[in-house]
mmCIF file of C-alpha atoms in Angstrom:
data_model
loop_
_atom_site.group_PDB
_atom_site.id
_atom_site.type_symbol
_atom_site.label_atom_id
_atom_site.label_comp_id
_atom_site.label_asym_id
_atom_site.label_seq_id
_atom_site.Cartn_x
_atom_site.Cartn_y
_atom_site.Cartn_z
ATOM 1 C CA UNK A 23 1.901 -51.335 16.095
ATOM 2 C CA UNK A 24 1.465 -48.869 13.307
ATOM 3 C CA UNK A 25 -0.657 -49.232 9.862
ATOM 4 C CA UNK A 26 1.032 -48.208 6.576
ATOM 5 C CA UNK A 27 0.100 -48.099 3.298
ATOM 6 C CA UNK A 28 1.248 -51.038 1.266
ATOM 7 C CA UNK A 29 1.730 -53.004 -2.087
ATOM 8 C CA UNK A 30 -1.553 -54.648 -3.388
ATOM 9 C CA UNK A 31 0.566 -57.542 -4.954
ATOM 10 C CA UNK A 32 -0.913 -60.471 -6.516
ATOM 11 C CA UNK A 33 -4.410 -59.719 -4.388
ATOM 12 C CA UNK A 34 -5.124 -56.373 -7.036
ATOM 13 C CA UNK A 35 -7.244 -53.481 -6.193
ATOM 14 C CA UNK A 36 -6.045 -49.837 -5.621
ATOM 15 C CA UNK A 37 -5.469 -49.781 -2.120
ATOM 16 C CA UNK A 38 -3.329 -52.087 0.687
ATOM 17 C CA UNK A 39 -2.141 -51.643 4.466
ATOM 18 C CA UNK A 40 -0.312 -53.979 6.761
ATOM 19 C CA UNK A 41 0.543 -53.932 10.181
ATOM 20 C CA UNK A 42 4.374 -53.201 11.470
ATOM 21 C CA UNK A 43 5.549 -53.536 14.922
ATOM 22 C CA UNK A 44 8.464 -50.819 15.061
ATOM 23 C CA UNK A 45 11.307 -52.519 16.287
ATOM 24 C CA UNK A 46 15.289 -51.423 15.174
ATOM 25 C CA UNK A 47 15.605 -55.061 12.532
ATOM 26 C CA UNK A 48 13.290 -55.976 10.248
ATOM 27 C CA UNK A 49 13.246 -56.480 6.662
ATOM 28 C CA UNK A 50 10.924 -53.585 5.899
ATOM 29 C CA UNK A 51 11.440 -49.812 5.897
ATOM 30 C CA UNK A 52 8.492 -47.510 6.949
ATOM 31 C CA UNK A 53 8.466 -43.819 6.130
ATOM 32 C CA UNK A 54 6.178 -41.914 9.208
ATOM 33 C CA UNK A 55 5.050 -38.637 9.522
ATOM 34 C CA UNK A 56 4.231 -37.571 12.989
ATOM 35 C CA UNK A 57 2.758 -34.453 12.011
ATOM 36 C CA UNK A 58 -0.021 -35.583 9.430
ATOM 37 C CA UNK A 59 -0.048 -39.362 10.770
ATOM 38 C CA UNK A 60 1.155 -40.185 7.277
ATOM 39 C CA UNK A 61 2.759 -44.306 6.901
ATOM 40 C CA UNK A 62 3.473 -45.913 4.120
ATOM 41 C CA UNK A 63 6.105 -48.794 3.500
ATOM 42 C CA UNK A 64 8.706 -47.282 1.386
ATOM 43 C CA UNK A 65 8.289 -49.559 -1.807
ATOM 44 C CA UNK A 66 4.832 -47.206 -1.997
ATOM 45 C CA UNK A 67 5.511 -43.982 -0.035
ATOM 46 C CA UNK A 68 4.448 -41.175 -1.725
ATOM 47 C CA UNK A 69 6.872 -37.629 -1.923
ATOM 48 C CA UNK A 70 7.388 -34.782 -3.353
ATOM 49 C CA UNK A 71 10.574 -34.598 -5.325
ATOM 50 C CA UNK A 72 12.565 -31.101 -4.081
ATOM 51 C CA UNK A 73 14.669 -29.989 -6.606
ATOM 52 C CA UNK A 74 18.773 -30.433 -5.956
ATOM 53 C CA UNK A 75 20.639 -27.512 -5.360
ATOM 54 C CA UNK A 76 21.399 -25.075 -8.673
ATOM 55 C CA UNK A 77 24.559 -23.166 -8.832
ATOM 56 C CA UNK A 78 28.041 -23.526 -9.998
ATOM 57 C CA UNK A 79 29.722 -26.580 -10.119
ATOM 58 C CA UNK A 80 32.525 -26.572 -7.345
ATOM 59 C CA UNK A 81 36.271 -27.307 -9.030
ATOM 60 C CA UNK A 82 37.733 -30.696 -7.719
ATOM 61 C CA UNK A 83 40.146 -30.424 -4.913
ATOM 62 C CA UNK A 84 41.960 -33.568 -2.834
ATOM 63 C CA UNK A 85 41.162 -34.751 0.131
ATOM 64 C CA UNK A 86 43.502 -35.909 2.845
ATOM 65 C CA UNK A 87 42.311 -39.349 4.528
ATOM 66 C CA UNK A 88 45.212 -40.290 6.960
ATOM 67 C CA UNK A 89 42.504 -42.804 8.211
ATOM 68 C CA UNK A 90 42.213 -44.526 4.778
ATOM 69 C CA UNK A 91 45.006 -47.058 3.600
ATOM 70 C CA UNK A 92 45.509 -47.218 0.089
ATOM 71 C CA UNK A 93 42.929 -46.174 -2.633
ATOM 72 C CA UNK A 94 43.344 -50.267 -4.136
ATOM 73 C CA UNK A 95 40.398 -51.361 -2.534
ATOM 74 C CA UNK A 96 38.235 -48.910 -4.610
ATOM 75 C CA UNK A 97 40.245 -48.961 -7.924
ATOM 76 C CA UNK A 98 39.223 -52.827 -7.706
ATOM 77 C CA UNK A 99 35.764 -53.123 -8.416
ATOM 78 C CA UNK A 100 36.604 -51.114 -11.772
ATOM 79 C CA UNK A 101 40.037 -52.390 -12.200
ATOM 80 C CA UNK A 102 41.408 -49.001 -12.625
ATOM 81 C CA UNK A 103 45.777 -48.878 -12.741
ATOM 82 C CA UNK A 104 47.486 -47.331 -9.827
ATOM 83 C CA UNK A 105 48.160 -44.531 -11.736
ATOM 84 C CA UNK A 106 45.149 -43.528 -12.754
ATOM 85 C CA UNK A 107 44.190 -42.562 -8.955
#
């Protein structure tokens, strides 16, 4: 059983917890820190944003995937032609 910090919904006020039982299913997703005993349900986890890397951008290159069939399933969603893969 571990107490994270939580939405304050409909009740108000600033501040919230609730009560998980760690199990691998559930419909919630806890972030933990064992080193400061940080917990907080990820809809209200707190973090500190790390910048993405800087640099060049890499030039595009293909890819073999000899375990992948046939780009169609992912031209579908944006109904791209066959030639434009």
């Amino acid at each position: 059983m571990v107490e994270v910090a939580s939405d304050t919904g409909v009740m108000g006020g600033r501040v919230a917890h609730e009560f998980h039982y760690v199990t691998p299913i559930g419909e919630d997703r806890l972030a933990r820190c064992d080193a400061s005993g940080y917990a907080a349900n990820l809809e209200v986890a707190r973090f500190r944003r790390v910048p993405a890397e800087q640099g060049p951008a890499r030039p595009l290159r293909r890819v073999a995937t000899p375990a992948r069939r046939a780009s169609t399933p992912w031209r579908r969603p944006w109904r791209c032609p066959p030639s434009a893969s």
